[in-house]
XYZ file of C-alpha atoms in Angstrom:
673
model
C 142.180 35.685 80.812
C 143.270 33.742 83.915
C 139.677 33.543 85.151
C 138.522 32.203 81.745
C 141.304 29.609 81.647
C 140.593 28.339 85.174
C 136.868 28.217 84.486
C 137.512 26.183 81.346
C 139.564 23.677 83.346
C 136.758 23.371 85.925
C 134.228 22.664 83.172
C 136.329 19.665 82.213
C 137.096 18.620 85.802
C 134.804 20.311 88.410
C 136.409 18.493 91.373
C 139.862 20.056 91.246
C 140.169 21.888 94.582
C 143.539 23.434 93.627
C 141.991 25.161 90.592
C 139.184 26.603 92.722
C 141.853 27.905 95.138
C 143.842 29.527 92.330
C 140.687 31.025 90.817
C 139.779 32.433 94.220
C 143.202 34.121 94.380
C 142.642 35.698 90.965
C 139.236 37.040 92.034
C 140.902 38.457 95.166
C 143.532 40.187 93.054
C 140.673 41.727 91.049
C 139.037 42.874 94.332
C 136.080 40.558 93.613
C 135.904 39.411 97.227
C 132.554 37.598 97.171
C 133.567 35.589 94.114
C 136.921 34.814 95.738
C 135.176 33.531 98.828
C 132.816 31.346 96.797
C 135.747 29.698 95.033
C 137.686 29.096 98.234
C 134.605 27.681 99.936
C 134.196 25.274 96.996
C 137.867 24.223 97.310
C 137.402 23.476 101.013
C 134.180 21.546 100.367
C 136.108 19.358 97.935
C 139.169 19.044 100.184
C 138.453 19.959 103.850
C 142.115 19.659 104.901
C 143.353 21.988 102.170
C 145.578 24.297 104.214
C 146.301 26.777 101.402
C 142.585 27.294 100.743
C 141.939 27.966 104.449
C 144.891 30.383 104.487
C 143.603 32.321 101.471
C 140.068 32.287 102.830
C 141.403 34.036 105.908
C 143.077 36.674 103.711
C 139.735 37.396 102.012
C 137.868 37.567 105.314
C 140.454 40.014 106.639
C 140.018 42.192 103.538
C 136.277 42.197 104.282
C 136.989 43.405 107.822
C 135.915 40.076 109.331
C 138.991 39.605 111.532
C 137.481 36.957 113.834
C 136.539 34.839 110.816
C 140.005 35.392 109.382
C 141.620 34.160 112.620
C 139.381 31.059 112.605
C 140.441 30.350 109.012
C 144.112 30.751 109.916
C 143.673 28.322 112.806
C 142.140 25.801 110.404
C 145.084 26.266 108.046
C 147.484 25.499 110.895
C 145.420 22.428 111.898
C 145.604 21.133 108.352
C 149.354 21.768 108.098
C 150.999 22.363 111.497
C 154.375 22.917 109.825
C 153.221 25.653 107.430
C 155.213 28.702 108.411
C 153.006 30.949 106.303
C 149.908 29.687 108.088
C 151.500 30.073 111.509
C 152.688 33.620 110.774
C 149.267 34.618 109.480
C 147.613 33.089 112.557
C 150.040 34.893 114.872
C 149.481 38.226 113.143
C 145.686 37.924 113.317
C 145.809 36.932 116.971
C 147.886 40.065 117.581
C 145.196 42.191 115.979
C 142.644 40.569 118.300
C 144.900 41.214 121.327
C 145.086 37.447 121.946
C 148.732 37.705 122.872
C 149.275 34.255 124.449
C 147.926 32.560 121.289
C 149.992 34.850 119.053
C 153.130 34.156 121.122
C 152.581 30.409 120.836
C 152.289 30.635 117.047
C 155.486 32.685 116.706
C 157.352 30.318 119.007
C 156.142 27.399 116.861
C 157.674 29.143 113.812
C 160.996 29.540 115.633
C 160.943 25.891 116.638
C 160.593 25.005 112.939
C 163.062 27.655 111.732
C 165.288 29.043 114.531
C 166.587 31.963 112.450
C 163.167 33.277 111.327
C 163.514 37.049 111.749
C 159.815 37.860 111.230
C 158.823 35.597 114.149
C 161.330 37.244 116.473
C 160.056 40.659 115.339
C 156.482 39.542 115.989
C 157.378 38.495 119.544
C 159.074 41.869 119.986
C 155.932 43.690 118.934
C 153.826 41.662 121.380
C 156.170 42.567 124.224
C 156.100 46.198 123.137
C 152.281 46.245 123.261
C 152.449 44.725 126.756
C 155.065 47.375 127.690
C 157.633 44.665 128.356
C 160.231 46.854 126.725
C 163.432 45.025 127.746
C 162.117 41.760 126.272
C 160.957 43.580 123.127
C 164.456 44.976 122.592
C 165.992 41.520 122.949
C 163.646 40.101 120.313
C 164.287 42.945 117.872
C 168.009 42.457 118.383
C 167.589 38.769 117.465
C 165.442 39.651 114.453
C 168.042 42.040 113.022
C 170.898 39.693 113.882
C 169.304 37.021 111.694
C 168.354 39.546 109.017
C 170.567 42.645 109.104
C 168.542 44.442 106.395
C 165.203 44.025 108.220
C 164.180 47.721 108.146
C 160.768 47.206 109.753
C 162.384 45.547 112.763
C 164.753 48.527 113.162
C 161.703 50.829 113.135
C 159.841 48.636 115.624
C 162.928 48.717 117.826
C 163.063 52.498 117.520
C 159.362 52.676 118.447
C 160.175 50.954 121.747
C 162.817 53.570 122.555
C 160.418 56.323 121.490
C 157.694 54.937 123.811
C 160.142 55.350 126.697
C 161.142 58.885 125.637
C 164.632 57.680 124.787
C 164.832 60.020 121.839
C 168.483 59.695 120.927
C 168.323 55.892 120.845
C 165.101 56.013 118.818
C 166.605 58.465 116.314
C 169.650 56.208 115.849
C 167.494 53.188 114.993
C 165.272 55.142 112.596
C 168.414 56.453 110.934
C 169.744 52.901 110.687
C 166.584 51.946 108.783
C 166.990 54.962 106.487
C 170.608 54.074 105.777
C 169.439 50.615 104.662
C 166.469 51.915 102.679
C 166.776 55.666 101.865
C 163.175 55.966 100.639
C 161.630 54.229 103.680
C 158.743 56.563 104.484
C 157.940 55.138 107.914
C 161.481 55.731 109.174
C 161.694 59.269 107.784
C 158.317 60.194 109.257
C 158.985 58.804 112.731
C 162.414 60.359 112.829
C 160.653 63.656 112.186
C 158.365 62.994 115.164
C 161.346 62.284 117.407
C 163.005 65.547 116.369
C 159.739 67.411 116.955
C 159.465 66.002 120.467
C 163.078 66.988 121.086
C 162.082 70.510 119.998
C 164.650 70.370 117.199
C 162.106 72.098 115.039
C 164.148 73.000 111.986
C 165.541 69.465 111.754
C 162.033 68.058 112.222
C 160.799 70.283 109.418
C 163.547 69.063 107.090
C 162.784 65.437 107.937
C 159.030 65.771 107.415
C 159.610 67.548 104.106
C 161.789 64.602 103.016
C 158.954 62.290 104.013
C 156.483 64.196 101.858
C 158.882 64.316 98.933
C 158.813 60.517 98.959
C 155.072 60.212 99.667
C 153.272 63.525 98.964
C 149.842 62.127 99.842
C 150.667 61.051 103.405
C 148.011 62.920 105.394
C 149.516 62.445 108.833
C 152.845 63.860 107.618
C 151.108 67.072 106.509
C 149.469 67.290 109.951
C 152.798 66.907 111.753
C 154.382 69.339 109.279
C 151.726 71.840 110.334
C 152.571 71.257 114.024
C 156.246 71.841 113.259
C 155.553 75.031 111.313
C 153.489 76.184 114.279
C 156.507 75.801 116.575
C 158.650 77.734 114.094
C 156.204 80.632 114.050
C 155.280 80.101 110.395
C 151.559 80.280 110.976
C 150.171 80.938 107.502
C 152.164 77.906 106.301
C 150.819 75.913 109.237
C 147.214 76.623 108.218
C 148.070 75.743 104.604
C 149.511 72.394 105.718
C 146.338 71.542 107.647
C 144.243 72.490 104.619
C 146.404 70.259 102.421
C 145.837 67.374 104.852
C 142.083 67.950 104.572
C 142.281 67.958 100.781
C 143.821 64.480 101.043
C 141.432 63.248 103.723
C 138.274 65.208 104.429
C 137.483 62.859 107.339
C 140.716 63.485 109.281
C 139.565 64.672 112.676
C 143.134 65.520 113.663
C 143.515 67.839 110.677
C 140.129 69.463 111.300
C 140.938 70.150 114.955
C 144.439 71.352 114.124
C 143.130 73.844 111.586
C 140.380 75.084 113.924
C 142.862 75.635 116.748
C 145.186 77.463 114.360
C 142.348 79.684 113.153
C 141.960 81.035 116.686
C 145.219 82.913 116.119
C 144.336 84.211 112.682
C 143.194 87.861 112.741
C 141.867 87.399 109.200
C 139.458 84.672 110.353
C 136.185 86.159 111.579
C 134.008 84.387 114.171
C 131.561 83.583 111.382
C 134.359 82.076 109.211
C 135.572 80.054 112.179
C 132.095 78.689 112.946
C 131.546 77.685 109.327
C 134.777 75.631 109.394
C 133.878 74.184 112.808
C 130.450 73.094 111.595
C 132.134 71.210 108.762
C 134.109 69.332 111.422
C 130.929 68.678 113.407
C 129.116 67.258 110.390
C 132.022 64.921 109.528
C 132.422 63.730 113.114
C 128.707 63.119 113.516
C 128.545 61.177 110.237
C 131.217 58.757 111.506
C 129.450 58.035 114.806
C 126.494 55.907 115.874
C 125.065 57.953 118.763
C 123.501 56.269 121.748
C 119.860 57.127 122.313
C 119.456 55.587 125.757
C 121.618 55.495 128.862
C 121.695 53.255 131.949
C 121.559 54.316 135.572
C 119.490 57.479 135.144
C 119.227 58.787 138.723
C 116.072 59.333 140.653
C 115.411 62.646 142.332
C 117.928 63.273 145.115
C 120.526 60.736 143.918
C 124.059 61.801 143.074
C 124.823 62.911 139.553
C 127.780 61.224 137.891
C 129.930 63.815 136.196
C 132.757 62.724 133.898
C 135.704 64.903 132.838
C 137.499 64.120 129.577
C 140.981 65.568 129.148
C 144.571 64.894 128.185
C 145.701 67.812 130.335
C 144.905 66.895 133.936
C 148.447 67.720 134.971
C 150.771 70.729 135.249
C 149.018 72.526 132.432
C 146.566 75.454 132.187
C 143.655 73.006 132.384
C 145.096 71.531 135.563
C 145.661 74.986 137.085
C 142.035 75.987 136.566
C 140.602 72.614 137.538
C 142.352 71.611 140.752
C 140.732 73.844 143.344
C 137.280 73.488 141.800
C 137.462 69.672 142.064
C 138.448 70.025 145.697
C 135.296 72.059 146.394
C 132.619 70.130 144.502
C 130.038 68.611 146.874
C 130.655 64.847 146.996
C 127.190 64.276 148.471
C 125.629 65.602 145.258
C 128.196 64.676 142.602
C 130.260 61.603 141.880
C 133.298 62.436 139.751
C 134.847 60.272 137.026
C 138.071 61.086 135.117
C 138.754 59.932 131.554
C 142.418 60.596 130.895
C 143.174 60.528 127.163
C 146.936 61.141 127.105
C 149.597 59.149 129.001
C 151.365 61.982 130.745
C 150.990 62.508 134.505
C 152.817 64.494 137.190
C 152.504 65.818 140.710
C 149.309 67.733 139.933
C 147.785 64.540 138.550
C 148.710 62.777 141.776
C 146.939 65.482 143.805
C 143.654 65.341 141.904
C 143.406 61.581 141.257
C 141.984 60.810 144.747
C 139.115 63.281 144.089
C 137.625 60.953 141.481
C 135.587 57.812 142.133
C 137.116 56.292 139.019
C 140.157 57.225 136.941
C 140.060 55.583 133.535
C 142.672 55.711 130.799
C 141.141 56.096 127.352
C 144.295 56.891 125.385
C 143.590 57.881 121.813
C 146.038 55.435 120.231
C 144.845 52.489 122.312
C 141.046 52.855 122.576
C 138.882 53.773 119.592
C 135.966 56.200 119.806
C 133.259 53.523 119.854
C 134.938 51.621 122.693
C 135.654 54.790 124.668
C 132.050 55.951 124.287
C 130.712 52.552 125.407
C 132.979 52.655 128.478
C 131.592 56.036 129.497
C 128.000 55.010 128.814
C 128.482 51.795 130.834
C 129.793 53.922 133.725
C 126.389 55.596 133.794
C 127.734 59.102 133.357
C 124.984 61.723 133.424
C 126.974 64.825 132.550
C 130.134 64.506 130.447
C 132.467 67.507 130.379
C 135.008 68.070 127.610
C 138.018 70.069 128.803
C 139.914 70.170 125.522
C 137.848 71.423 122.609
C 140.003 71.478 119.476
C 143.300 71.558 121.349
C 146.035 69.010 120.671
C 144.799 66.193 122.903
C 141.051 65.889 122.396
C 138.435 63.232 121.875
C 135.673 65.349 120.376
C 134.810 62.634 117.793
C 134.047 60.344 120.738
C 131.510 62.899 121.994
C 129.679 62.462 118.680
C 128.679 58.996 119.932
C 126.687 60.730 122.708
C 127.938 58.500 125.583
C 126.167 60.712 128.158
C 122.720 62.321 128.078
C 124.234 65.757 128.820
C 127.514 66.870 127.225
C 129.291 70.118 128.086
C 132.282 72.064 126.734
C 134.273 73.951 129.364
C 137.617 75.359 130.387
C 140.215 74.232 127.857
C 138.839 75.869 124.717
C 137.507 79.296 123.876
C 135.123 78.764 120.955
C 132.304 76.540 119.766
C 133.170 72.891 119.189
C 130.301 72.934 116.620
C 129.618 69.295 117.477
C 125.861 68.647 117.179
C 126.001 66.289 120.170
C 127.593 68.903 122.445
C 124.684 70.335 124.439
C 126.197 73.251 126.360
C 129.221 75.502 126.687
C 129.954 77.230 130.010
C 130.599 80.982 129.637
C 130.306 84.274 131.498
C 128.728 87.565 130.484
C 132.013 89.327 129.702
C 133.505 86.553 127.596
C 130.282 85.995 125.610
C 127.950 89.009 125.514
C 124.420 88.402 124.292
C 125.096 89.474 120.731
C 127.801 86.770 120.412
C 125.360 83.867 120.833
C 125.339 83.441 117.071
C 128.918 82.122 117.170
C 127.947 78.922 119.004
C 126.007 75.814 118.045
C 125.781 74.802 121.719
C 123.355 76.261 124.241
C 125.095 78.796 126.480
C 125.141 78.200 130.234
C 126.168 81.382 132.032
C 128.229 81.286 135.209
C 128.198 84.379 137.446
C 131.311 86.622 137.404
C 133.684 84.223 135.627
C 133.697 81.037 133.546
C 137.048 80.009 135.048
C 138.513 79.702 138.538
C 142.275 79.950 138.895
C 144.315 77.839 141.283
C 147.265 79.950 142.544
C 150.498 78.216 141.531
C 152.190 76.187 144.268
C 155.488 77.121 142.643
C 154.834 80.677 143.895
C 154.710 79.586 147.553
C 157.206 81.719 149.427
C 157.694 83.915 146.358
C 156.730 87.469 147.294
C 155.548 90.133 144.882
C 158.524 92.274 143.896
C 158.669 96.047 143.853
C 157.837 97.795 140.597
C 161.001 97.509 138.449
C 160.392 100.960 136.892
C 161.186 102.565 140.258
C 164.761 101.363 139.926
C 165.123 101.221 136.146
C 163.766 104.649 135.432
C 161.731 103.333 132.475
C 158.694 101.134 131.937
C 159.100 97.507 130.892
C 156.192 95.985 129.042
C 156.053 92.238 128.861
C 154.413 89.339 127.059
C 155.043 85.734 128.167
C 152.557 84.129 125.807
C 153.053 81.520 123.130
C 154.659 83.060 120.043
C 151.710 82.006 117.867
C 149.586 84.742 119.479
C 152.017 87.491 118.508
C 150.687 88.096 115.009
C 151.696 91.048 112.843
C 148.658 93.118 113.905
C 149.642 92.684 117.550
C 153.234 93.700 116.858
C 152.083 96.736 114.867
C 149.974 97.902 117.809
C 152.842 97.368 120.214
C 155.000 99.389 117.845
C 152.559 102.290 118.268
C 152.732 101.933 122.057
C 156.546 101.974 122.087
C 156.585 104.930 119.714
C 154.388 106.840 122.150
C 156.735 105.960 125.028
C 160.273 106.399 123.672
C 162.042 105.081 126.790
C 159.877 101.996 127.303
C 161.277 98.479 126.862
C 159.645 95.173 125.912
C 160.385 91.730 127.376
C 159.270 88.701 125.330
C 159.505 85.293 126.994
C 158.436 81.947 125.545
C 159.956 78.610 124.571
C 159.703 79.112 120.795
C 162.096 82.037 120.887
C 164.959 79.686 121.816
C 165.081 78.339 118.268
C 167.574 80.436 116.337
C 165.639 80.337 113.066
C 162.470 81.377 114.894
C 164.303 84.141 116.730
C 165.745 85.464 113.479
C 162.325 85.505 111.810
C 160.811 87.188 114.838
C 163.449 89.929 114.813
C 162.540 90.661 111.191
C 158.867 90.907 112.148
C 159.708 93.284 115.013
C 161.582 95.549 112.634
C 158.677 95.455 110.182
C 156.438 96.604 113.044
C 158.866 99.500 113.746
C 159.886 98.109 117.125
C 163.564 98.951 117.812
C 165.503 95.782 118.617
C 167.657 97.564 121.183
C 164.534 98.055 123.315
C 163.501 94.379 123.184
C 164.744 91.542 125.380
C 163.961 87.956 124.386
C 164.084 85.080 126.865
C 163.459 81.385 126.341
C 161.963 78.650 128.460
C 162.786 78.203 132.129
C 161.571 76.250 135.127
C 158.085 77.187 136.300
C 159.388 78.972 139.384
C 161.972 80.876 137.317
C 159.162 81.809 134.927
C 157.142 83.252 137.807
C 160.217 85.062 139.140
C 160.636 86.696 135.712
C 157.509 88.795 136.381
C 159.753 90.805 138.735
C 161.300 92.308 135.585
C 157.968 93.505 134.138
C 155.851 96.522 135.053
C 152.785 95.566 133.042
C 151.802 93.040 130.369
C 150.539 93.776 126.890
C 147.858 91.304 125.822
C 147.467 89.729 122.391
C 144.510 89.447 120.015
C 142.433 87.849 118.604
C 143.673 85.139 121.021
C 144.135 86.844 124.375
C 146.102 85.531 127.335
C 144.579 83.071 129.788
C 146.847 81.364 132.266
C 149.613 83.933 131.782
C 147.217 86.746 132.687
C 146.217 85.029 135.913
C 149.784 84.075 136.827
C 150.875 87.655 136.240
C 148.062 89.004 138.442
C 149.195 86.665 141.228
C 152.728 88.062 140.837
C 151.420 91.648 141.026
C 151.531 92.433 137.317
C 148.362 93.743 135.573
C 147.575 93.092 131.902
C 146.324 95.635 129.408
C 143.877 93.708 127.249
C 141.759 94.407 124.186
C 138.152 93.139 124.387
C 137.802 91.199 121.139
C 134.942 89.914 119.056
C 135.011 86.281 120.262
C 135.274 84.323 123.511
C 138.988 83.539 123.119
C 139.627 87.255 122.582
C 137.639 88.349 125.630
C 138.989 86.107 128.354
C 141.511 88.779 129.346
C 138.650 91.285 129.667
C 136.780 88.749 131.813
C 139.739 88.241 134.157
C 140.570 91.922 134.561
C 136.924 92.820 135.211
C 136.621 89.949 137.692
C 139.479 91.367 139.802
C 137.975 94.859 139.706
C 140.206 96.390 137.020
C 137.844 97.284 134.131
C 140.000 100.303 133.328
C 142.637 97.823 132.039
C 140.263 96.680 129.286
C 140.462 98.559 125.975
C 137.578 98.555 123.520
C 139.599 99.571 120.426
C 143.203 99.741 119.256
C 143.193 103.496 119.817
C 141.926 102.974 123.349
C 144.620 100.300 123.835
C 147.390 102.777 122.969
C 145.830 105.518 125.098
C 145.461 103.220 128.125
C 149.004 101.868 127.704
C 150.392 105.406 127.772
C 148.202 106.441 130.694
C 149.063 103.456 132.898
C 152.742 103.578 132.012
C 152.902 107.267 132.786
C 151.573 106.849 136.331
C 154.411 104.937 138.000
C 153.165 105.645 141.533
C 149.760 104.186 140.674
C 151.407 101.142 139.112
C 153.540 100.631 142.244
C 150.494 100.932 144.501
C 148.475 98.497 142.392
C 151.362 96.020 142.311
C 151.590 95.973 146.096
C 147.907 95.094 146.539
C 147.167 93.033 143.431
C 147.741 89.568 144.914
C 145.430 90.345 147.823
C 142.880 91.856 145.462
C 142.988 88.718 143.304
C 142.749 86.409 146.348
C 139.568 88.183 147.429
C 138.016 88.014 143.947
C 135.734 85.370 142.387
C 138.632 84.443 140.105
C 140.216 82.312 142.863
C 137.209 81.707 145.128
C 136.936 77.990 144.402
C 134.211 77.317 146.970
C 131.922 79.961 145.462
C 132.758 78.913 141.913
C 131.980 75.269 142.762
C 128.517 76.258 143.993
C 127.865 78.092 140.712
C 129.113 75.112 138.708
C 126.970 72.712 140.718
C 123.927 74.871 140.066
C 124.688 74.937 136.332
C 125.009 71.141 136.269
C 121.728 70.736 138.193
C 119.867 73.013 135.758
C 121.303 71.157 132.762
C 120.237 67.825 134.243
C 116.766 69.066 135.093
C 116.299 70.301 131.530
C 117.435 66.923 130.236
C 115.061 65.076 132.568
C 112.213 67.160 131.250
C 113.173 66.422 127.632
C 113.323 62.707 128.445
C 109.998 62.975 130.291
C 111.447 61.401 133.445
């Protein structure tokens, strides 16, 4: 009706710019963007200095995704009316989106000059300082914003975000709570308070907060994803998978939800390798559909020139990826390979400092700051020949960026134990134990086999000066089994098998150590699961998180480890071997379930690999019953491991170099170079 009325007025007087402007606004409200733009253009043709028409034209251009055009329109609106606060605020906001911070700052300051108590302008300046990591200045601006407008809930949340960015969790939580007190149904504050509590490892409180968030906004996809992460920490794994699936129902394109579900499925004994691959291929198809892959690459080397190898990871620090990467990087031949690092998560430590100098370039491509297209272009412009993903579907990954094909050869290695199922991922590095020939069907990538082992462990520096202890059973008079793995791997099938082992050895004890067990609700639930598996609680000791050195020292209390399935131990198995403690492992039906078998075979202990649950129980009883043999093995295990391919970084580096050279030669042939 409004459109008809305005059109009737224009029939009578076709030169009324204000009517064209109003009609354009109505078309915009009806989502008729092209018609809105036509009307606003007509208004400007009739009255070139019509500030409101320029302002609304910018709004339409922004809705069309034309942010540069929108900023130009906003600038025209300010030119036409330099004292229009609405025009200045719109201009400032658009300049912020374009990262033109000096121009945005000038616009906000102009607003404050016109209206010294304008809270939104102060908040805008605070957000600019926050983006520039000028946190003290940001806090001052947010303080001014809320002083002028005490009910400004967005400013309280922005203020909290600054504290959160600096890991000042208590201060952040207080500001989020202040926003909630002012506006009890404020979703943003509830959600971010949940994230703070999750980072503080207050898992039950985080769960409560995220559930409140979803009660207010049930269709908030990211809240379901973070709810899944919280349920994971609480050991409620079936609920975790359900939360990821709910997120995917809401947004089938959510890469975070896809990766979260795939990682969670690695722990699910009900998920077969075929089921896993089917779900992973769905992820691969969605990721590939969102990308625009490169089909040519600069700086392709001539024969004999160095290959540029890039490593993409958020875990190049004190983390399992860092432990397995450090010594290999030290040994790679710098005359043949030039190394580039693409760090995707802003967390660094002493291990990071040790490996940084090994790279020609260290680039920060943080997920929240650099989109996939920009990250891919950066890597392509660096002339990377072989790009190695170290994360797979773990928490910090950039697999969707790999869909853009920024390098002619792309490889999955180290940080993940299954297919990424990304069509643009060319290879996955494996060994013959972890992926026997009949398991090829579980991968979409080509398999590149490394001799002996797909991984090379760096002995922990925290163990320097820490000798292998004597076998505790010699003093205790009974065997102590142990498991120091993440609680998510201890599914009911694993506990049931351990129950059979303990039933066969009535004096044996079990030591469980992980960070999740510190949470009282989690501990209570785990006790119930132990009882259901017929494991007597008086024979179980549970320990929480400790320093890394204390964690290594705790192996002095364990005679042998019991491995998990279908997700077997990785870093814990290697750390235990270094501390003289062998692991009884079950060779599973997938890579992630066979890495324990690969490690134990690599150090010359194939008799510690079971091929069935019955064999697992029999081997547990046999090894536990031969205390003298256990004591002898413990005394020599560190030396045995040191002499094995599992820690021979120089030899492993040669194998890795050969694999890279073969991959590159095959790519050269396909490109007809």
